[in-house]
Amino acid sequence: GGYNLGDSLLIDVSGATLQIYKGALELTAASSVITKVGTGKQNSISPSVVTLANLNANFANYESTLVQINNATVPAGTYSGNATMSDGSGSTISLYTASAATFASQTLWTGPKTVTGIATPYTSGNELKLRNPAIDVK
């Protein structure tokens, strides 16, 4: 809580452990100290624009980074769980949303959209995770 998109955070992870969990690198710590050191749009990160075919073929280059997929489509349903997303490039990815996400029960978009998310590996395959559909689905 208390942090907004565009905030710059300094996170002290002294004593943390870096591990691989279900295919993704994960940093775990008993406790961490977070200090906000900046705020505003000047701190925003521009996503890498990539097709799903390129993303999946070069996933290690995009792991845990913000990517943008143009012409993204999904089947009807809600965000909760896994939805197969395609973009016409001949490849797909799992759009994953945890059931505890505040937007999990919202209806998925219809028609092709520009979608921004975090490329995340998982044991069963590559995933794309949204931060919030209000900013990530245009």
CSV table of C-alpha atoms in Angstrom, one decimal:
chain,number,residue,atom,x,y,z
A,1,GLY,CA,0.0,0.0,0.0
A,2,GLY,CA,0.9,3.6,-0.4
A,3,TYR,CA,2.8,3.2,-3.7
A,4,ASN,CA,1.7,4.3,-7.1
A,5,LEU,CA,2.6,3.6,-10.7
A,6,GLY,CA,5.7,5.7,-11.4
A,7,ASP,CA,7.0,5.7,-7.9
A,8,SER,CA,10.7,4.9,-7.5
A,9,LEU,CA,11.4,2.6,-4.5
A,10,LEU,CA,14.6,1.7,-2.7
A,11,ILE,CA,14.2,-1.8,-1.3
A,12,ASP,CA,16.8,-3.1,1.2
A,13,VAL,CA,16.9,-6.9,0.7
A,14,SER,CA,19.8,-7.6,3.1
A,15,GLY,CA,19.7,-11.2,4.1
A,16,ALA,CA,17.4,-12.1,1.2
A,17,THR,CA,17.6,-15.3,-0.7
A,18,LEU,CA,17.4,-15.5,-4.5
A,19,GLN,CA,15.7,-18.7,-5.6
A,20,ILE,CA,13.9,-20.3,-8.6
A,21,TYR,CA,10.2,-20.9,-7.8
A,22,LYS,CA,8.2,-22.7,-10.5
A,23,GLY,CA,10.5,-21.4,-13.2
A,24,ALA,CA,10.8,-17.7,-12.1
A,25,LEU,CA,13.5,-16.0,-10.2
A,26,GLU,CA,12.1,-14.9,-6.8
A,27,LEU,CA,13.6,-12.9,-4.1
A,28,THR,CA,12.5,-13.8,-0.6
A,29,ALA,CA,13.4,-12.0,2.6
A,30,ALA,CA,12.3,-12.3,6.2
A,31,SER,CA,11.8,-8.6,6.2
A,32,SER,CA,12.6,-5.7,4.0
A,33,VAL,CA,12.7,-1.9,4.3
A,34,ILE,CA,11.0,0.0,1.5
A,35,THR,CA,11.7,3.7,1.0
A,36,LYS,CA,10.0,5.8,-1.7
A,37,VAL,CA,12.7,7.9,-3.3
A,38,GLY,CA,10.8,9.5,-6.2
A,39,THR,CA,7.4,9.8,-7.7
A,40,GLY,CA,5.7,10.8,-10.9
A,41,LYS,CA,5.5,10.0,-14.6
A,42,GLN,CA,9.2,10.7,-15.2
A,43,ASN,CA,9.8,7.4,-13.4
A,44,SER,CA,7.6,5.3,-15.7
A,45,ILE,CA,9.0,2.4,-17.6
A,46,SER,CA,8.4,2.0,-21.3
A,47,PRO,CA,7.5,-1.6,-22.3
A,48,SER,CA,9.2,-3.5,-25.0
A,49,VAL,CA,6.8,-3.9,-27.9
A,50,VAL,CA,7.0,-7.6,-29.0
A,51,THR,CA,4.9,-10.2,-30.7
A,52,LEU,CA,4.0,-13.3,-28.8
A,53,ALA,CA,6.0,-15.4,-31.3
A,54,ASN,CA,9.1,-13.3,-30.6
A,55,LEU,CA,8.4,-13.2,-26.8
A,56,ASN,CA,8.1,-17.0,-26.6
A,57,ALA,CA,11.2,-17.6,-28.8
A,58,ASN,CA,13.3,-15.3,-26.7
A,59,PHE,CA,11.7,-15.5,-23.3
A,60,ALA,CA,14.9,-15.3,-21.3
A,61,ASN,CA,15.5,-11.9,-22.7
A,62,TYR,CA,12.2,-10.6,-21.5
A,63,GLU,CA,11.7,-12.4,-18.2
A,64,SER,CA,10.3,-10.2,-15.5
A,65,THR,CA,10.2,-7.1,-17.8
A,66,LEU,CA,7.3,-5.1,-19.0
A,67,VAL,CA,6.2,-6.0,-22.5
A,68,GLN,CA,3.5,-4.7,-24.8
A,69,ILE,CA,1.5,-7.0,-27.1
A,70,ASN,CA,-0.5,-5.4,-29.9
A,71,ASN,CA,-3.7,-6.9,-31.4
A,72,ALA,CA,-4.1,-9.2,-28.3
A,73,THR,CA,-7.3,-11.3,-28.1
A,74,VAL,CA,-8.6,-13.6,-25.4
A,75,PRO,CA,-11.7,-15.9,-25.1
A,76,ALA,CA,-14.7,-14.7,-23.2
A,77,GLY,CA,-14.5,-15.0,-19.4
A,78,THR,CA,-13.1,-13.2,-16.4
A,79,TYR,CA,-9.5,-12.4,-15.5
A,80,SER,CA,-9.2,-14.9,-12.7
A,81,GLY,CA,-7.0,-17.9,-13.6
A,82,ASN,CA,-5.5,-18.6,-17.0
A,83,ALA,CA,-6.8,-17.3,-20.4
A,84,THR,CA,-5.0,-18.1,-23.6
A,85,MET,CA,-4.0,-14.9,-25.3
A,86,SER,CA,-3.1,-14.6,-29.0
A,87,ASP,CA,-2.0,-11.8,-31.3
A,88,GLY,CA,-2.0,-13.3,-34.8
A,89,SER,CA,1.7,-14.0,-34.8
A,90,GLY,CA,1.2,-17.8,-34.6
A,91,SER,CA,2.0,-18.0,-30.9
A,92,THR,CA,0.0,-17.8,-27.7
A,93,ILE,CA,0.7,-17.1,-24.0
A,94,SER,CA,-1.2,-17.7,-20.8
A,95,LEU,CA,-2.6,-14.5,-19.4
A,96,TYR,CA,-2.6,-15.3,-15.7
A,97,THR,CA,-4.4,-13.5,-12.9
A,98,ALA,CA,-4.4,-14.7,-9.3
A,99,SER,CA,-7.9,-15.2,-7.9
A,100,ALA,CA,-7.1,-12.8,-5.1
A,101,ALA,CA,-6.3,-9.9,-7.5
A,102,THR,CA,-8.7,-6.9,-7.0
A,103,PHE,CA,-9.7,-7.2,-10.7
A,104,ALA,CA,-10.0,-11.0,-10.9
A,105,SER,CA,-13.8,-11.1,-11.3
A,106,GLN,CA,-13.9,-8.4,-14.0
A,107,THR,CA,-14.8,-9.5,-17.5
A,108,LEU,CA,-12.0,-9.9,-20.0
A,109,TRP,CA,-11.9,-7.4,-22.9
A,110,THR,CA,-13.4,-8.1,-26.3
A,111,GLY,CA,-11.8,-7.5,-29.7
A,112,PRO,CA,-8.1,-6.9,-30.3
A,113,LYS,CA,-6.4,-4.6,-27.7
A,114,THR,CA,-2.9,-3.4,-26.9
A,115,VAL,CA,-2.0,-5.2,-23.7
A,116,THR,CA,1.0,-4.5,-21.4
A,117,GLY,CA,2.2,-6.9,-18.7
A,118,ILE,CA,5.1,-8.6,-17.0
A,119,ALA,CA,6.6,-11.6,-18.8
A,120,THR,CA,6.8,-14.4,-16.2
A,121,PRO,CA,8.0,-18.0,-16.6
A,122,TYR,CA,6.1,-20.7,-14.8
A,123,THR,CA,6.5,-24.5,-14.6
A,124,SER,CA,3.8,-25.1,-17.1
A,125,GLY,CA,4.9,-22.4,-19.6
A,126,ASN,CA,5.2,-18.7,-20.2
A,127,GLU,CA,2.8,-16.3,-18.6
A,128,LEU,CA,1.9,-12.6,-18.9
A,129,LYS,CA,0.7,-10.9,-15.7
A,130,LEU,CA,-1.1,-7.6,-15.7
A,131,ARG,CA,-0.6,-4.9,-13.1
A,132,ASN,CA,-4.1,-3.5,-13.6
A,133,PRO,CA,-6.4,-3.8,-16.6
A,134,ALA,CA,-7.4,-0.1,-16.3
A,135,ILE,CA,-3.8,0.9,-17.3
A,136,ASP,CA,-2.7,-2.3,-19.1
A,137,VAL,CA,-5.5,-2.9,-21.6
A,138,LYS,CA,-6.0,-0.2,-24.2
